[in-house]
PDB file of C-alpha atoms and ligand atoms in Angstrom:
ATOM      1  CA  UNK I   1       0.000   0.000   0.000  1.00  0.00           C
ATOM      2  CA  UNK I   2       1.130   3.509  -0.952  1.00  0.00           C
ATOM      3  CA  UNK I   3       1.305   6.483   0.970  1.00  0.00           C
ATOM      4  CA  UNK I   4      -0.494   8.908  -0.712  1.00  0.00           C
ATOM      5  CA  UNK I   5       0.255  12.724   0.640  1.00  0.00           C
ATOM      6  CA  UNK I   6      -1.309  15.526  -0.458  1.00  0.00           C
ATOM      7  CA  UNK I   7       0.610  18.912  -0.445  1.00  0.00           C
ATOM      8  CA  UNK I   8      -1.991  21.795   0.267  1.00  0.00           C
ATOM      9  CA  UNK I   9      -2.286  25.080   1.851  1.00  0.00           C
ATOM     10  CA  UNK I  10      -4.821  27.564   0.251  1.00  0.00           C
ATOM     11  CA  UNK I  11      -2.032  30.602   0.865  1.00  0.00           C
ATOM     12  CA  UNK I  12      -0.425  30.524  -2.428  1.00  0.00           C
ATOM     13  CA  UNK I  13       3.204  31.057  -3.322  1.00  0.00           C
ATOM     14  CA  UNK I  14       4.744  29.427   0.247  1.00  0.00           C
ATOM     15  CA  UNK I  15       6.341  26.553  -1.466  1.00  0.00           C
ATOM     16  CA  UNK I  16       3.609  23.370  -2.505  1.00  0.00           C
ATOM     17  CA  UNK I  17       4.815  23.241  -5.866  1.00  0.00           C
ATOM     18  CA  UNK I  18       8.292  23.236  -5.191  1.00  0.00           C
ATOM     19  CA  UNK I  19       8.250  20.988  -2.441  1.00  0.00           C
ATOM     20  CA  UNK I  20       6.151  18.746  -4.894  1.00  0.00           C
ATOM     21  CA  UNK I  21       8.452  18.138  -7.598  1.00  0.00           C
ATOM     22  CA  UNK I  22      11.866  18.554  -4.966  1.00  0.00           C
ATOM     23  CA  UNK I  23      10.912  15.651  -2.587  1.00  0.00           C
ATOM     24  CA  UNK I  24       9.954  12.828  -5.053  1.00  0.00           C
ATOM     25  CA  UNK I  25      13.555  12.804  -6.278  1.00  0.00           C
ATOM     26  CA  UNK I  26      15.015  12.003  -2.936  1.00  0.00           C
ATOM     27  CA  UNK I  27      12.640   9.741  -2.350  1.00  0.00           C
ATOM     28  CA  UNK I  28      13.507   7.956  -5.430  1.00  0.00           C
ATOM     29  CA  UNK I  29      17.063   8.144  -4.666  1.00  0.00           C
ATOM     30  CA  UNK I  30      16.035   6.193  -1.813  1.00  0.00           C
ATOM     31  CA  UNK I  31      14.752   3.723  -3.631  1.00  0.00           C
ATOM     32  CA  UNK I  32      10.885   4.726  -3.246  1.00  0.00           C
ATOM     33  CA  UNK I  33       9.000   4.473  -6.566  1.00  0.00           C
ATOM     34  CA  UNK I  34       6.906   8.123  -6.626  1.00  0.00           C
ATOM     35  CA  UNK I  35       4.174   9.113  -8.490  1.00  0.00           C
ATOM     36  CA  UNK I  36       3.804  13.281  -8.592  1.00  0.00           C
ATOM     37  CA  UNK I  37       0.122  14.105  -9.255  1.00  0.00           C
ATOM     38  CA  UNK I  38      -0.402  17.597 -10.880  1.00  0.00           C
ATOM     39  CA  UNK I  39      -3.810  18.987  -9.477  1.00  0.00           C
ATOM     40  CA  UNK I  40      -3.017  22.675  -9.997  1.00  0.00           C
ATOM     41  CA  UNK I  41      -4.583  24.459 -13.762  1.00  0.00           C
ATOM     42  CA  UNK I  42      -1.197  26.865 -13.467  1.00  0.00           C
ATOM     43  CA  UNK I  43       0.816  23.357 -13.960  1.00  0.00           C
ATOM     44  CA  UNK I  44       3.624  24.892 -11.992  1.00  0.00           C
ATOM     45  CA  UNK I  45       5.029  21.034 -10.677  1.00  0.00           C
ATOM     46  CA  UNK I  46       4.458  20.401 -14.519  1.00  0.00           C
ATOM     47  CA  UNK I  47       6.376  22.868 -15.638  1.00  0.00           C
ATOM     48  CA  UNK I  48       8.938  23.023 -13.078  1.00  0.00           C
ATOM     49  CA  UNK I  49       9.570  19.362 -14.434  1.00  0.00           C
ATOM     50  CA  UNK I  50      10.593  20.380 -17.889  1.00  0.00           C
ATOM     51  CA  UNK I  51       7.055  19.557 -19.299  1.00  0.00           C
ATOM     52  CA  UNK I  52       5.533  22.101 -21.159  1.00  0.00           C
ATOM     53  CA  UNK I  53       1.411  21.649 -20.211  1.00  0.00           C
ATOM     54  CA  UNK I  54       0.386  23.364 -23.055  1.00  0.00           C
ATOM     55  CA  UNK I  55       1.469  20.739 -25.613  1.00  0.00           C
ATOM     56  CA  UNK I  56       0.364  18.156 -23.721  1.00  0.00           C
ATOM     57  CA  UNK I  57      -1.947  15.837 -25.371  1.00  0.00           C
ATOM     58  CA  UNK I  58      -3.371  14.152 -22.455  1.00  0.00           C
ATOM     59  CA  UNK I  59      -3.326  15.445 -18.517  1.00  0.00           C
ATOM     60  CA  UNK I  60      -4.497  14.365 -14.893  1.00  0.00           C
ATOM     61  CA  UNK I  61      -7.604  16.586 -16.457  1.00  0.00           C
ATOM     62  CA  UNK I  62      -8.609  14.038 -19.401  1.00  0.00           C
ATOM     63  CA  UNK I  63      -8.074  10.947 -16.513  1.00  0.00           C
ATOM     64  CA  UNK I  64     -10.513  12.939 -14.510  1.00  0.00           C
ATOM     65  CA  UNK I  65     -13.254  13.214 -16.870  1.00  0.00           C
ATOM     66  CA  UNK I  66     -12.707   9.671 -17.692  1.00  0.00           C
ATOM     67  CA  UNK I  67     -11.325  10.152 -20.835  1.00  0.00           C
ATOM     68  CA  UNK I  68      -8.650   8.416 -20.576  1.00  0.00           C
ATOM     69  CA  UNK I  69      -7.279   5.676 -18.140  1.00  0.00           C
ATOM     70  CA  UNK I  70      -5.171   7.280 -15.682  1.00  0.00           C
ATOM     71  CA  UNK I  71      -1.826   5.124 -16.679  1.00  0.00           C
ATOM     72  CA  UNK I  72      -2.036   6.407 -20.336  1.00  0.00           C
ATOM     73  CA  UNK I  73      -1.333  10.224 -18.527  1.00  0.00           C
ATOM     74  CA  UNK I  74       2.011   9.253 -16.393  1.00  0.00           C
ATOM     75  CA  UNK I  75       5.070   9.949 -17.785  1.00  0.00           C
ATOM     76  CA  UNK I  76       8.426   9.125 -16.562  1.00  0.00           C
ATOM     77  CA  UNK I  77      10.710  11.602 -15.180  1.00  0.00           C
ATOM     78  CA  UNK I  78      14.712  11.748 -15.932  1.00  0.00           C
ATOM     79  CA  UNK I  79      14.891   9.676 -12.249  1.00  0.00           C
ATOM     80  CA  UNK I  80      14.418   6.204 -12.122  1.00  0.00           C
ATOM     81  CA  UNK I  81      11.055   5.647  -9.992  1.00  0.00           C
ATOM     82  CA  UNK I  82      10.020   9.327 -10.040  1.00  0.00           C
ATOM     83  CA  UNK I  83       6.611   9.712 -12.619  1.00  0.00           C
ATOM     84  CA  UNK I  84       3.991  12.454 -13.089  1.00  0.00           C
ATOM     85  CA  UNK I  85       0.763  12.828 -13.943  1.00  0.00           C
ATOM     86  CA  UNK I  86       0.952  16.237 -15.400  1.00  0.00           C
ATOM     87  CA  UNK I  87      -1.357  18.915 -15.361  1.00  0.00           C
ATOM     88  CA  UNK I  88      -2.485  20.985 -18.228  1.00  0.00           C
ATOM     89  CA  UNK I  89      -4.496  24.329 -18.415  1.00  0.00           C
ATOM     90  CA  UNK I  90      -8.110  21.849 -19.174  1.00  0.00           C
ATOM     91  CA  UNK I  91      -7.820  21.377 -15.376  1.00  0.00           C
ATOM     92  CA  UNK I  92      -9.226  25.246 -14.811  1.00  0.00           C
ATOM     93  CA  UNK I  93     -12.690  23.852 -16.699  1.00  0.00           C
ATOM     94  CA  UNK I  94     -12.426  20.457 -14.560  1.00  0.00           C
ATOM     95  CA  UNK I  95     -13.677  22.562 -11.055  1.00  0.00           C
ATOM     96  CA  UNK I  96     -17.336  23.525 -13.057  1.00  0.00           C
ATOM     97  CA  UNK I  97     -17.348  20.021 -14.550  1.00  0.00           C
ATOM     98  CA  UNK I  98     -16.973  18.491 -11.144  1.00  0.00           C
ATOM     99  CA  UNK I  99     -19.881  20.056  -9.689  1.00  0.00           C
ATOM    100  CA  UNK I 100     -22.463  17.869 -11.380  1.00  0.00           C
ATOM    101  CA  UNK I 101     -20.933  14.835 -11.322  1.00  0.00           C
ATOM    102  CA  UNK I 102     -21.967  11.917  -8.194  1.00  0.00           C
ATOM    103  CA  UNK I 103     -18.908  11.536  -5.981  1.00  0.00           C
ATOM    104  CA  UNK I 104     -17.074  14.508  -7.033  1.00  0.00           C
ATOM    105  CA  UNK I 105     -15.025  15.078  -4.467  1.00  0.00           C
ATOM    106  CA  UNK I 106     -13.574  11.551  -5.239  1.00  0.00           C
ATOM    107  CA  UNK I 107     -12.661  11.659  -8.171  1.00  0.00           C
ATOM    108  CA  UNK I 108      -9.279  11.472  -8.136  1.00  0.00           C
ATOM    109  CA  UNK I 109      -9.246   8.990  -5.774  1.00  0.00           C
ATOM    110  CA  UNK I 110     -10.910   6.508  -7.959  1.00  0.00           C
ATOM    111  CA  UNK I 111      -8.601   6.894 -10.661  1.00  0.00           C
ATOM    112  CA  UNK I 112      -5.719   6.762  -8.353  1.00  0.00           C
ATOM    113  CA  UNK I 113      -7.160   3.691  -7.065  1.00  0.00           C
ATOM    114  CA  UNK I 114      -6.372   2.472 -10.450  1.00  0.00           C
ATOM    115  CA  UNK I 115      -2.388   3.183 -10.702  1.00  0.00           C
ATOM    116  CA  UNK I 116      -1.094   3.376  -6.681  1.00  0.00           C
ATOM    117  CA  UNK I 117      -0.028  -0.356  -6.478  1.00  0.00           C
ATOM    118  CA  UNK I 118       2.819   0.643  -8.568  1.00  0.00           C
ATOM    119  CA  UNK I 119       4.038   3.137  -6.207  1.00  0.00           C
ATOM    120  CA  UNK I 120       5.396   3.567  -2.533  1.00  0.00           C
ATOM    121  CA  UNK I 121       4.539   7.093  -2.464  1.00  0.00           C
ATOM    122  CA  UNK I 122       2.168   9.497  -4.223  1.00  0.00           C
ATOM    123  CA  UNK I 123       2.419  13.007  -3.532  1.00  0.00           C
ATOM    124  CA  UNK I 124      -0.243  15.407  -4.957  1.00  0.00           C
ATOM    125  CA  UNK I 125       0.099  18.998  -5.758  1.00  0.00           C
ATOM    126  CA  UNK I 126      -2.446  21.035  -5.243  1.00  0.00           C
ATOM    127  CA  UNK I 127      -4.326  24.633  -6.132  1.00  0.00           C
ATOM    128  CA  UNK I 128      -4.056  27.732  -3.604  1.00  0.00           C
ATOM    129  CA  UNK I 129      -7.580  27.467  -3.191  1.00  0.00           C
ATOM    130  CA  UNK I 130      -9.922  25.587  -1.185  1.00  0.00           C
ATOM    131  CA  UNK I 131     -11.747  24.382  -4.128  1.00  0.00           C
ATOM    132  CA  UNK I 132     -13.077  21.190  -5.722  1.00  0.00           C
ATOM    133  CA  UNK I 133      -9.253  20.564  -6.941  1.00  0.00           C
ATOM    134  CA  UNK I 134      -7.810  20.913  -3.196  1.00  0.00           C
ATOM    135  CA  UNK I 135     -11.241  19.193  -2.106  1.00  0.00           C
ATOM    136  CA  UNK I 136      -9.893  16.154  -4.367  1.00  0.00           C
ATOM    137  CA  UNK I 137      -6.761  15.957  -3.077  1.00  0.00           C
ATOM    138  CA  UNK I 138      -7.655  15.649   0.220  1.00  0.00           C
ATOM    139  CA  UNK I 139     -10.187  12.653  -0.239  1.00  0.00           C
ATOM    140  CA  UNK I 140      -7.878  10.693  -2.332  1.00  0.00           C
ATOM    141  CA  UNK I 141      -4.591  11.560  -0.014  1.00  0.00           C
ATOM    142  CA  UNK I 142      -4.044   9.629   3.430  1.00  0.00           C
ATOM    143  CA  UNK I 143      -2.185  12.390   5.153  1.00  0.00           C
ATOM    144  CA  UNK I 144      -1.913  15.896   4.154  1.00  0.00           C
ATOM    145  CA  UNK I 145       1.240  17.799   4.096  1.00  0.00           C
ATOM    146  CA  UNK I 146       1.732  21.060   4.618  1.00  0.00           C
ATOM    147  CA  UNK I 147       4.408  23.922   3.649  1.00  0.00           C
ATOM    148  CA  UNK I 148       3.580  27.079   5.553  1.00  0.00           C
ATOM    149  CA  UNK I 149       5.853  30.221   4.033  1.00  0.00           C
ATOM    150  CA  UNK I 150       8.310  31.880   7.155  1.00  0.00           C
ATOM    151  CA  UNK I 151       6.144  34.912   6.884  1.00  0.00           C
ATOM    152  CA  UNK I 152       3.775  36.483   8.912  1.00  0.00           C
ATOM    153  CA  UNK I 153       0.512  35.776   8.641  1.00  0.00           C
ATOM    154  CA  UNK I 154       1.160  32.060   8.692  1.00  0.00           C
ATOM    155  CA  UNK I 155      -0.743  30.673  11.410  1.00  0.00           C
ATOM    156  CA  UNK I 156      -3.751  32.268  10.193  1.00  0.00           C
ATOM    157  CA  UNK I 157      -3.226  30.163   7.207  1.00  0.00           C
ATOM    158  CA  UNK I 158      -2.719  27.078   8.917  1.00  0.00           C
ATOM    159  CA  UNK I 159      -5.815  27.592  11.029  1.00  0.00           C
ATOM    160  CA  UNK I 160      -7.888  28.002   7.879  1.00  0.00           C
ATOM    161  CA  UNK I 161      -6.361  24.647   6.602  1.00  0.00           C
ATOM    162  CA  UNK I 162      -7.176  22.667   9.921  1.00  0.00           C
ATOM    163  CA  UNK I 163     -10.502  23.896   9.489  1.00  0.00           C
ATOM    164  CA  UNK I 164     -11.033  22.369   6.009  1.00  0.00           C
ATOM    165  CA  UNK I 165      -9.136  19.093   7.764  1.00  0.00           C
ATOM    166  CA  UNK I 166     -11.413  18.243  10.591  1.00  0.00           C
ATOM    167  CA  UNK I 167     -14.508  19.026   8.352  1.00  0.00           C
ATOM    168  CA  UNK I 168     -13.525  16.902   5.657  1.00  0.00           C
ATOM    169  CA  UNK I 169     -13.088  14.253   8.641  1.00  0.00           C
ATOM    170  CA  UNK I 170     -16.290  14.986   9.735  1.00  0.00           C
ATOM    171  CA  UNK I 171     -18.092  14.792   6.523  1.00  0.00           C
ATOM    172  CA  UNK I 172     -16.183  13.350   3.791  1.00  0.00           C
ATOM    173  CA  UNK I 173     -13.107  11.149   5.035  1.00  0.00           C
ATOM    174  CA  UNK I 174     -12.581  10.403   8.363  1.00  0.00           C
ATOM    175  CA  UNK I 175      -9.299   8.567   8.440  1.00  0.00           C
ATOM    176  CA  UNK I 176      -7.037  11.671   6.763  1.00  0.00           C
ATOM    177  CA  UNK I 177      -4.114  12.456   8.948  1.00  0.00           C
ATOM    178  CA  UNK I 178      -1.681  14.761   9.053  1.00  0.00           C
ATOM    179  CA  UNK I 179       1.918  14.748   7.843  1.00  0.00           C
ATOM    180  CA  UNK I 180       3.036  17.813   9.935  1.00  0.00           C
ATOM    181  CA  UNK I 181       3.614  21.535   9.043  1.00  0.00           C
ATOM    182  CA  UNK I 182       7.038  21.821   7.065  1.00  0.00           C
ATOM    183  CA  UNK I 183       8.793  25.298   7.264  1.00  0.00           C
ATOM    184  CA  UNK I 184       9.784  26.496   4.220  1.00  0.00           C
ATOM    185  CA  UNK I 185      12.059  29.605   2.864  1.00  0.00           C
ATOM    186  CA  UNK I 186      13.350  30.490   5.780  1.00  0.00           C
ATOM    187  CA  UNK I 187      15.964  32.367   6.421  1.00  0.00           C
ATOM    188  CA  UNK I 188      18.658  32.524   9.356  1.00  0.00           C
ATOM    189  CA  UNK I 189      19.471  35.764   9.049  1.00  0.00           C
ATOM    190  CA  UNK I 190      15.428  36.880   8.928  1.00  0.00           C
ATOM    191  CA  UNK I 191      14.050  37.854  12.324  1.00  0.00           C
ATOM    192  CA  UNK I 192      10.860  37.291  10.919  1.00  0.00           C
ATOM    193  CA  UNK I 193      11.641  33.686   9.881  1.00  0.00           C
ATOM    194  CA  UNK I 194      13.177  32.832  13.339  1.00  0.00           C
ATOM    195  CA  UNK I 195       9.907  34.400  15.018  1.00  0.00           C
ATOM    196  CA  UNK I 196       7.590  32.397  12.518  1.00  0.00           C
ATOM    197  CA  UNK I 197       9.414  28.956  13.457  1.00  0.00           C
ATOM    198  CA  UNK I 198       8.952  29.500  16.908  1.00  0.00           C
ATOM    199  CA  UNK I 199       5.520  30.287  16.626  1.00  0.00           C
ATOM    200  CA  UNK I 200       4.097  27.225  14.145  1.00  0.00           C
ATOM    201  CA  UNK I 201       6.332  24.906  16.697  1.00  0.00           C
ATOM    202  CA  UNK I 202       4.691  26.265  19.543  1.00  0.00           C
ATOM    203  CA  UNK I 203       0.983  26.836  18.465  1.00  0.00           C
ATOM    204  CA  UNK I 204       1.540  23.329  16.449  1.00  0.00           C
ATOM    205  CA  UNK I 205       3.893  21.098  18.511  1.00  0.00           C
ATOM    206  CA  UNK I 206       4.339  17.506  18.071  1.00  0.00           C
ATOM    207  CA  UNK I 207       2.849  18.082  13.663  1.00  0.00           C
ATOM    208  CA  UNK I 208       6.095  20.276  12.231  1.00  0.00           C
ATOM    209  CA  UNK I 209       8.727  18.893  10.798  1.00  0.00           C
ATOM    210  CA  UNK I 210      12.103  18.960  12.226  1.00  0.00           C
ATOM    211  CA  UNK I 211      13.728  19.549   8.830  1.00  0.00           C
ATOM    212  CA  UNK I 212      13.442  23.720   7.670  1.00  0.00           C
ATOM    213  CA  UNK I 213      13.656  24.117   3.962  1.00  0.00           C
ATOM    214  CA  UNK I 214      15.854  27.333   3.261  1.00  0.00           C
ATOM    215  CA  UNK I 215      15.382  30.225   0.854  1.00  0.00           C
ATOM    216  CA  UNK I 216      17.785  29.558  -1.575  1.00  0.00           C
ATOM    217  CA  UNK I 217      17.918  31.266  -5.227  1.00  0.00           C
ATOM    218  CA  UNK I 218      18.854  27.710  -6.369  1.00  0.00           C
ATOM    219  CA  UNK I 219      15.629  26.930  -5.639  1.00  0.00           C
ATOM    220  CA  UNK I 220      13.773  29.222  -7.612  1.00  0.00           C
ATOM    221  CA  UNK I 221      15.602  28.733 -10.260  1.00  0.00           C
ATOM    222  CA  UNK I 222      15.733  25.521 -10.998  1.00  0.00           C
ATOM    223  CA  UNK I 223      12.229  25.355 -12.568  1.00  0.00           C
ATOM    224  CA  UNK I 224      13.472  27.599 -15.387  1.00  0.00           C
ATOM    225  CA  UNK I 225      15.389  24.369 -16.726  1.00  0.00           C
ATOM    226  CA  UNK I 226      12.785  21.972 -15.773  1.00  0.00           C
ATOM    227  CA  UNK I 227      15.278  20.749 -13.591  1.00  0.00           C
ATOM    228  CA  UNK I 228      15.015  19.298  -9.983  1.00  0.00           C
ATOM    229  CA  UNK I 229      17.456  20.989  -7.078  1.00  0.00           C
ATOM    230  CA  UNK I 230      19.258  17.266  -6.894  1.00  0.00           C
ATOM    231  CA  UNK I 231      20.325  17.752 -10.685  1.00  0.00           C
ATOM    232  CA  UNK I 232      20.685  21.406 -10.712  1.00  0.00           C
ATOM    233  CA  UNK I 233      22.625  22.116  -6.910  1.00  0.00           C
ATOM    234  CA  UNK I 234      23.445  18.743  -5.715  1.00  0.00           C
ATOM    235  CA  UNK I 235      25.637  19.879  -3.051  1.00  0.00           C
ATOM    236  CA  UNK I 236      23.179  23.204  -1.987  1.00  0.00           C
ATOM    237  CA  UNK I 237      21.890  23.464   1.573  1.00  0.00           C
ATOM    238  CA  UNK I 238      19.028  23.573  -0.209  1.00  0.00           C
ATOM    239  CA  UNK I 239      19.551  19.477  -1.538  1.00  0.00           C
ATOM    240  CA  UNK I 240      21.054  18.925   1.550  1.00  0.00           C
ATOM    241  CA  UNK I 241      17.699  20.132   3.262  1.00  0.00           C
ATOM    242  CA  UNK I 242      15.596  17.724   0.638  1.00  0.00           C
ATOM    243  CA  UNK I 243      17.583  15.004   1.692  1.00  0.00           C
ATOM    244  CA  UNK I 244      16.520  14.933   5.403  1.00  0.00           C
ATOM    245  CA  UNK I 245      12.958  15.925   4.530  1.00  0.00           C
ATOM    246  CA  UNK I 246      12.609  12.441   2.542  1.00  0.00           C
ATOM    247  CA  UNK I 247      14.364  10.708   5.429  1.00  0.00           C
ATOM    248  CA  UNK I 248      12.411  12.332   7.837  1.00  0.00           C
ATOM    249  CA  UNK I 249       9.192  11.311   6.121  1.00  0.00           C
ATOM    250  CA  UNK I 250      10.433   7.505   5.676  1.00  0.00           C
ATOM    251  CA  UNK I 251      10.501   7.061   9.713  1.00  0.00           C
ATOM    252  CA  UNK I 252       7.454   9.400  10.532  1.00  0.00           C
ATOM    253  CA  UNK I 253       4.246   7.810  11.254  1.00  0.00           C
ATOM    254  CA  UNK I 254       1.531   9.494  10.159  1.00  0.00           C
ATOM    255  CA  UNK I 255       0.342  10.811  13.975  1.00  0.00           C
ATOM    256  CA  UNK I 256      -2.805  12.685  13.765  1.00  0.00           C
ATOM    257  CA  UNK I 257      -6.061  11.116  13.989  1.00  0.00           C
ATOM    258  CA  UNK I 258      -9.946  12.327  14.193  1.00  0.00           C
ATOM    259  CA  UNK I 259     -10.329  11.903  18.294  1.00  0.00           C
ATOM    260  CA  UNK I 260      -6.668  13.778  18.212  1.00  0.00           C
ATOM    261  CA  UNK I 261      -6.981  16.679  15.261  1.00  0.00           C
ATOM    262  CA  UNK I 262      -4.533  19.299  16.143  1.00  0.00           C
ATOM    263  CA  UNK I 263      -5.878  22.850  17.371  1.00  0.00           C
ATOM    264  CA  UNK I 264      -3.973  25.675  16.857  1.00  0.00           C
ATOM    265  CA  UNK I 265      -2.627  26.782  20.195  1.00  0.00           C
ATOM    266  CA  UNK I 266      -3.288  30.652  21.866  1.00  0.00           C
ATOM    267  CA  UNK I 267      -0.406  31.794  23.041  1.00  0.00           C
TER     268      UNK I 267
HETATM  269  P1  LIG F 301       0.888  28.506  -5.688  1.00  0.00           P
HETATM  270  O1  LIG F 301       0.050  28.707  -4.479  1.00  0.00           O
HETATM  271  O2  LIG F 301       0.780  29.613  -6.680  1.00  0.00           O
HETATM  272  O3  LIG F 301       0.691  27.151  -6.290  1.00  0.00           O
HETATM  273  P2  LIG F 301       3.132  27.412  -4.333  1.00  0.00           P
HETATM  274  O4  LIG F 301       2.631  27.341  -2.951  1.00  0.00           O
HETATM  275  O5  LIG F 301       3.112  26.181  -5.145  1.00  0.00           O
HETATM  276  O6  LIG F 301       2.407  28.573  -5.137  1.00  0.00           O
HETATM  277  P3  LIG F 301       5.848  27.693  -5.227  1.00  0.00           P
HETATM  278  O7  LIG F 301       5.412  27.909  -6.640  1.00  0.00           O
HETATM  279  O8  LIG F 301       6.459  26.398  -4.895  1.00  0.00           O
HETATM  280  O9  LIG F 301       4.614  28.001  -4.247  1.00  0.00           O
HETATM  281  O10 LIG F 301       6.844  28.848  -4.764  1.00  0.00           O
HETATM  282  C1  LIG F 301       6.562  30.202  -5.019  1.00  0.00           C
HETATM  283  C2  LIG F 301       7.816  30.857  -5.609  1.00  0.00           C
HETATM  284  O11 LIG F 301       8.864  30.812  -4.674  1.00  0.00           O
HETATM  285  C3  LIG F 301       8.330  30.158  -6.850  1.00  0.00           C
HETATM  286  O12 LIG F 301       8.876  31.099  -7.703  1.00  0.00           O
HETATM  287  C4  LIG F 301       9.404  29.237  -6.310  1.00  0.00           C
HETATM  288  O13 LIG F 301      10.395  28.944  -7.274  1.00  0.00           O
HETATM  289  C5  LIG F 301       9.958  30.045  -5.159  1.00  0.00           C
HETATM  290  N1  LIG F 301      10.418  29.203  -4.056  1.00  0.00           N
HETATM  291  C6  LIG F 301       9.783  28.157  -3.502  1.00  0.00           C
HETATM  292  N2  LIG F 301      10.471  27.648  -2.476  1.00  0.00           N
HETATM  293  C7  LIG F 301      11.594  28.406  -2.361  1.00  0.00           C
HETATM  294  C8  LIG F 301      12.721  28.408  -1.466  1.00  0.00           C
HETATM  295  N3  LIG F 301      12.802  27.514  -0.480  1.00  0.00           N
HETATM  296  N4  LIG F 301      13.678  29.335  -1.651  1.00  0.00           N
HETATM  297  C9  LIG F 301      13.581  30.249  -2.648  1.00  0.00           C
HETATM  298  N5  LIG F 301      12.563  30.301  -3.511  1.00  0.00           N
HETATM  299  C10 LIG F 301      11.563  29.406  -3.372  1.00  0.00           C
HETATM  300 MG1  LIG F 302       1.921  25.678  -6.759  1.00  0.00          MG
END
């Protein structure tokens, strides 16, 4: 059985995609076969892959609608054990189409239902929106994980997202856990970062991550050459940081559960 994590926080620009398309590769370099699933219309994790959505014939979209079967969609990555299921722009039109269709919030969990033997880990990108796309994500992942941006503001995000958690365990899948917070862009020499860290570990302790992902340029700019951070800065504290995120992930066990859903502290 596959681990199947969605990455999701509705704040947009603190890091999903990138952490999307970064971690797989480690985790293949463990030895992990990954699938990357593509549920954002900007294609970002797409992109950032060297896959230009545009000229794709056939996306996570046309699987969706069932147009396709989902395995006809993956496509291999330059790492051994690390595929996608791409996104293309058709996934903007997929939210209306959703609406009307019975069982649309599981959608992509059926068709995932169809491909995860083949994997130990899927990973799911998602939209900066609480929307059907996001909504998908969640019922087909078993844990969600989730990048909060060393900036203010970012507990008020977080509480938003535990909000959506425990009422999708309420109402739509009871058994989805959560991974744990992971920090990312921050910066040592940033007050603001060090103050941010301290607050998510203390208003969220025992469901952040012990590994910190750093603002590095390297990171940004690796997506301009489709390339991951393992090809393009192998030896970055960036990489580095990657590394310890995958092994960090191998030995955590998914902790949270519906009696025990994490409440953002007061301090
Ligand atoms: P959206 O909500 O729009 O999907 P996102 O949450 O997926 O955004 P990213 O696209 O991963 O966020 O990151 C936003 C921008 O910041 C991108 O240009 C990305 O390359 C850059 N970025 C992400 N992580 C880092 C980092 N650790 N250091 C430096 N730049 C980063
Ligand atoms: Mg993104």
């Amino acid at each position: 059985m596959p681990r199947i994590i969605a990455i999701a926080n509705q704040k947009g620009g603190v890091g999903k995609s990138s952490v999307a398309t970064n971690l797989p590769v480690f985790l293949a370099a463990l030895g992990k076969r990954v699938l990357l699933v593509d549920m954002d219309s900007q294609a970002n994790a797409t992109l950032s892959l060297g896959i230009a959505p545009r000229k794709l014939p056939l996306s996570v979209y046309h699987a969706l609608m069932d147009q396709v079967s989902p395995s006809a969609v993956i496509r291999k990555s330059p790492f051994f054990g690390y595929e996608i299921m791409p996104a293309s722009p058709d996934l903007a039109g997929a939210t209306v189409e959703l609406v009307n269709l019975e069982d649309r919030e599981f959608k992509l969990s059926r068709i995932l239902d169809k491909v995860k033997d083949s994997y130990d880990y899927v990973l799911i990108d998602s939209p900066p929106s609480l929307g059907m796309l996001t909504l998908n994500a969640l019922c087909a992942a078993d844990e969600v994980l989730i990048p909060v941006q060393c900036e203010y503001l970012a507990l008020e995000g977080l509480e938003q997202l535990l909000n959506t958690i425990k009422l999708i365990q309420d109402n739509l899948k009871s058994d989805l856990k959560i991974a744990g917070a992971l920090l990312t862009m921050y910066s040592r020499t940033s007050r603001i970062s060090r103050e941010v860290s301290k607050e998510v570990r203390r208003g969220f302790p025992g469901y952040v991550f012990d590994t910190v992902i750093p603002r590095q340029v390297a990171l940004a700019e690796a997506p301009r050459f489709g390339k991951t951070i393992l090809q393009y800065a192998p030896t970055s504290l960036a990489a580095q940081s990657y590394r310890e995120l995958a092994e960090e992930l191998l030995k955590l066990d998914a902790v949270s559960s519906k009696e025990e859903s994490p409440v953002i502290k007061e301090n």
